[in-house]
mmCIF file of C-alpha atoms and ligand atoms in Angstrom:
data_model
loop_
_atom_site.group_PDB
_atom_site.id
_atom_site.type_symbol
_atom_site.label_atom_id
_atom_site.label_comp_id
_atom_site.label_asym_id
_atom_site.label_seq_id
_atom_site.Cartn_x
_atom_site.Cartn_y
_atom_site.Cartn_z
ATOM 1 C CA MET Q 1 139.948 72.521 72.201
ATOM 2 C CA ALA Q 2 139.742 76.259 72.568
ATOM 3 C CA ALA Q 3 136.255 76.219 71.151
ATOM 4 C CA LEU Q 4 135.309 73.566 73.647
ATOM 5 C CA SER Q 5 136.289 75.573 76.623
ATOM 6 C CA GLN Q 6 134.720 78.590 75.307
ATOM 7 C CA LEU Q 7 131.582 76.697 74.922
ATOM 8 C CA LEU Q 8 131.980 75.403 78.472
ATOM 9 C CA ALA Q 9 132.616 78.898 79.729
ATOM 10 C CA HIS Q 10 129.424 80.172 77.954
ATOM 11 C CA ILE Q 11 127.324 77.265 79.435
ATOM 12 C CA TYR Q 12 128.850 78.262 82.928
ATOM 13 C CA THR Q 13 128.011 81.863 82.512
ATOM 14 C CA MET Q 14 124.487 81.128 81.130
ATOM 15 C CA THR Q 15 123.648 78.764 84.105
ATOM 16 C CA LEU Q 16 124.962 81.376 86.627
ATOM 17 C CA VAL Q 17 122.743 84.037 85.082
ATOM 18 C CA PHE Q 18 119.945 81.854 84.857
ATOM 19 C CA PHE Q 19 120.120 80.942 88.505
ATOM 20 C CA THR Q 20 120.604 84.636 89.568
ATOM 21 C CA ILE Q 21 117.512 85.492 87.696
ATOM 22 C CA LEU Q 22 115.668 82.538 89.166
ATOM 23 C CA ILE Q 23 116.480 83.493 92.672
ATOM 24 C CA LEU Q 24 115.603 86.960 92.264
ATOM 25 C CA GLU Q 25 112.283 86.091 90.678
ATOM 26 C CA LEU Q 26 111.685 83.706 93.613
ATOM 27 C CA VAL Q 27 112.338 86.525 96.153
ATOM 28 C CA ILE Q 28 109.779 88.705 94.409
ATOM 29 C CA PHE Q 29 107.273 85.808 94.247
ATOM 30 C CA VAL Q 30 107.817 84.896 97.854
ATOM 31 C CA ARG Q 31 107.334 88.444 98.946
ATOM 32 C CA SER Q 32 104.039 88.990 96.961
ATOM 33 C CA ILE Q 33 102.751 85.684 98.841
ATOM 34 C CA THR Q 34 103.854 86.864 102.348
ATOM 35 C CA ASP Q 35 102.244 90.299 101.409
ATOM 36 C CA THR Q 36 98.856 88.669 100.787
ATOM 37 C CA ILE Q 37 99.076 86.543 103.909
ATOM 38 C CA SER Q 38 100.083 89.452 106.123
ATOM 39 C CA ASP Q 39 97.100 91.455 104.382
ATOM 40 C CA SER Q 40 94.525 88.896 105.542
ATOM 41 C CA GLY Q 41 96.134 88.385 109.008
ATOM 42 C CA ARG Q 42 94.444 89.941 112.007
ATOM 43 C CA GLY Q 43 97.321 92.132 112.975
ATOM 44 C CA ARG Q 44 97.418 93.800 109.571
ATOM 45 C CA PRO Q 45 98.484 97.417 109.054
ATOM 46 C CA ILE Q 46 95.846 100.168 108.625
ATOM 47 C CA THR Q 47 95.973 101.788 105.234
ATOM 48 C CA THR Q 48 95.821 105.583 104.926
ATOM 49 C CA LYS Q 49 92.333 105.338 103.650
ATOM 50 C CA GLN Q 50 91.196 103.315 106.671
ATOM 51 C CA TYR Q 51 93.024 105.717 109.009
ATOM 52 C CA LEU Q 52 91.268 108.830 107.679
ATOM 53 C CA LYS Q 53 87.894 106.985 107.819
ATOM 54 C CA LEU Q 54 88.463 106.181 111.515
ATOM 55 C CA ILE Q 55 89.400 109.858 112.189
ATOM 56 C CA ASP Q 56 86.244 110.849 110.261
ATOM 57 C CA GLU Q 57 83.998 108.440 112.293
ATOM 58 C CA LYS Q 58 85.170 109.955 115.694
ATOM 59 C CA ASN Q 59 85.575 113.491 114.642
ATOM 60 C CA PRO Q 60 82.886 114.430 112.001
ATOM 61 C CA VAL Q 61 83.583 117.404 109.518
ATOM 62 C CA SER Q 62 81.297 120.434 109.484
ATOM 63 C CA ARG Q 63 81.112 123.678 107.787
ATOM 64 C CA PHE Q 64 82.270 126.580 109.503
ATOM 65 C CA LYS Q 65 79.881 129.372 110.354
ATOM 66 C CA THR Q 66 80.971 132.589 112.082
ATOM 67 C CA ALA Q 67 77.800 132.567 114.250
ATOM 68 C CA SER Q 68 78.796 129.023 115.418
ATOM 69 C CA ILE Q 69 82.046 130.215 116.980
ATOM 70 C CA ASN Q 70 82.245 128.249 120.353
ATOM 71 C CA PRO Q 71 81.001 130.263 123.438
ATOM 72 C CA ALA Q 72 84.000 128.901 125.461
ATOM 73 C CA GLY Q 73 86.240 131.391 123.670
ATOM 74 C CA PHE Q 74 88.346 128.980 121.630
ATOM 75 C CA SER Q 75 90.353 130.401 118.836
ATOM 76 C CA ASP Q 76 88.684 131.057 115.475
ATOM 77 C CA THR Q 77 91.991 130.425 113.519
ATOM 78 C CA CYS Q 78 93.322 127.113 112.623
ATOM 79 C CA ALA Q 79 96.302 126.266 114.758
ATOM 80 C CA VAL Q 80 98.031 124.355 111.973
ATOM 81 C CA CYS Q 81 98.166 126.760 109.140
ATOM 82 C CA LEU Q 82 97.529 129.947 111.417
ATOM 83 C CA SER Q 83 94.744 131.467 109.125
ATOM 84 C CA ALA Q 84 91.275 132.410 110.278
ATOM 85 C CA PHE Q 85 88.382 130.175 109.379
ATOM 86 C CA GLU Q 86 86.016 131.425 106.619
ATOM 87 C CA ASP Q 87 82.306 130.753 106.477
ATOM 88 C CA GLY Q 88 81.646 127.417 104.649
ATOM 89 C CA GLU Q 89 85.112 125.954 105.125
ATOM 90 C CA GLN Q 90 85.350 122.396 105.988
ATOM 91 C CA VAL Q 91 86.382 122.123 109.616
ATOM 92 C CA ARG Q 92 86.960 119.116 111.993
ATOM 93 C CA LYS Q 93 86.077 119.501 115.501
ATOM 94 C CA LEU Q 94 87.881 117.114 118.016
ATOM 95 C CA LYS Q 95 86.655 115.821 121.263
ATOM 96 C CA CYS Q 96 88.587 118.424 123.161
ATOM 97 C CA LYS Q 97 86.527 120.883 121.269
ATOM 98 C CA HIS Q 98 89.351 122.383 119.243
ATOM 99 C CA ILE Q 99 88.593 123.141 115.640
ATOM 100 C CA PHE Q 100 90.962 122.841 112.692
ATOM 101 C CA HIS Q 101 90.675 122.952 108.910
ATOM 102 C CA LYS Q 102 89.725 119.436 107.763
ATOM 103 C CA ASP Q 103 92.836 119.143 105.426
ATOM 104 C CA CYS Q 104 95.190 120.772 107.768
ATOM 105 C CA LEU Q 105 94.125 118.476 110.565
ATOM 106 C CA ASP Q 106 94.196 115.246 108.462
ATOM 107 C CA THR Q 107 97.764 116.151 107.262
ATOM 108 C CA TRP Q 108 98.938 116.725 110.713
ATOM 109 C CA LEU Q 109 97.490 113.517 111.975
ATOM 110 C CA GLN Q 110 99.251 111.468 109.401
ATOM 111 C CA GLN Q 111 102.587 113.100 109.720
ATOM 112 C CA ASP Q 112 102.756 113.832 113.310
ATOM 113 C CA SER Q 113 101.402 111.915 116.268
ATOM 114 C CA ALA Q 114 97.631 111.342 116.195
ATOM 115 C CA THR Q 115 97.083 114.050 118.749
ATOM 116 C CA CYS Q 116 95.397 117.406 118.930
ATOM 117 C CA PRO Q 117 97.915 119.934 117.616
ATOM 118 C CA LEU Q 118 96.886 122.479 120.563
ATOM 119 C CA CYS Q 119 96.324 120.307 123.631
ATOM 120 C CA ARG Q 120 97.915 116.978 122.496
ATOM 121 C CA ASN Q 121 94.738 115.073 123.467
ATOM 122 C CA LYS Q 122 94.699 111.792 121.867
ATOM 123 C CA VAL Q 123 92.501 111.626 118.594
ATOM 124 C CA LEU Q 124 92.753 107.809 118.054
ATOM 125 C CA PRO Q 125 93.802 104.844 120.201
ATOM 126 C CA GLU Q 126 97.515 104.090 120.180
ATOM 127 C CA GLU Q 127 97.043 100.588 118.674
ATOM 128 C CA ILE Q 128 95.518 102.227 115.496
ATOM 129 C CA VAL Q 129 98.411 104.843 115.257
ATOM 130 C CA VAL Q 130 100.895 101.859 115.519
ATOM 131 C CA LYS Q 131 99.227 99.941 112.835
ATOM 132 C CA PHE Q 132 99.075 102.816 110.575
ATOM 133 C CA ARG Q 133 102.822 103.653 111.074
ATOM 134 C CA GLN Q 134 103.412 99.938 110.290
ATOM 135 C CA HIS Q 135 101.621 100.273 106.945
ATOM 136 C CA ARG Q 136 103.472 103.571 106.160
ATOM 137 C CA ASN Q 137 106.909 101.909 107.138
ATOM 138 C CA GLN Q 138 106.146 98.874 105.071
ATOM 139 C CA GLN Q 139 105.024 100.988 101.979
ATOM 140 C CA THR Q 140 108.408 102.860 101.898
ATOM 141 C CA GLU Q 141 110.431 99.732 102.546
ATOM 142 C CA TYR Q 142 108.819 97.866 99.848
ATOM 143 C CA GLU Q 143 108.798 100.528 97.130
ATOM 144 C CA GLY Q 144 112.414 101.051 97.544
ATOM 145 C CA SER Q 145 113.694 97.493 97.294
ATOM 146 C CA ASP Q 146 111.190 96.378 94.617
ATOM 147 C CA GLU Q 147 112.537 99.017 92.333
ATOM 148 C CA GLU Q 148 116.068 97.926 92.995
ATOM 149 C CA LEU Q 149 115.106 94.388 92.249
ATOM 150 C CA ILE Q 150 113.394 95.150 89.019
ATOM 151 C CA PHE Q 151 116.409 97.184 87.772
ATOM 152 C CA LEU Q 152 118.745 94.412 88.765
ATOM 153 C CA LEU Q 153 116.659 91.893 86.953
ATOM 154 C CA SER Q 154 116.223 93.973 83.777
ATOM 155 C CA ALA Q 155 120.089 94.619 83.864
ATOM 156 C CA LEU Q 156 120.763 90.956 84.111
ATOM 157 C CA HIS Q 157 118.204 90.187 81.380
ATOM 158 C CA GLY Q 158 119.926 92.943 79.165
ATOM 159 C CA ASN Q 159 123.382 91.433 79.909
ATOM 160 C CA TYR Q 160 122.214 87.976 79.104
ATOM 161 C CA ILE Q 161 120.703 89.120 75.758
ATOM 162 C CA ARG Q 162 123.724 91.088 74.783
ATOM 163 C CA ARG Q 163 126.286 88.221 75.430
ATOM 164 C CA PHE Q 164 124.338 85.529 73.811
ATOM 165 C CA LEU Q 165 122.595 86.918 70.833
HETATM 166 ZN ZN1 ZN A 201 94.291 125.335 108.457
HETATM 167 ZN ZN1 ZN A 202 92.605 120.011 121.658
#
């Protein structure tokens, strides 16, 4: 009799663990599908690569030449890193005529708002910035919870194996 109830308890635990794993795997599966759907949707978020490409299209990069310092008397130092431009350095000129190091400005535009660090002129349309932020938020969100889920799954699998082998 004791053996029977033990067996029943085993079966019960086994079923419970099995369904928990099934549900978790289902969650991961459904999430991967919704990811694909939202990727092909019209309002899809803009990836970092696309975002930088858009910046590049509207504000091309050029090499800095001392002789080319703008006649309007704009600063010859990068307002982001506060160092002077050197000949041959990659710089990006915005529509407002402000010049920054390409790398400094690209980092700034990704972290801060998509505006000129000096005069706050808009570099990209608001809707593009919103979509890019969406992509970034999604990324951090998914990375975190997927890792947790996978950890939980492996813990469950490990528990299951230890118990029944
Ligand atoms: Zn700089
Ligand atoms: Zn500016």
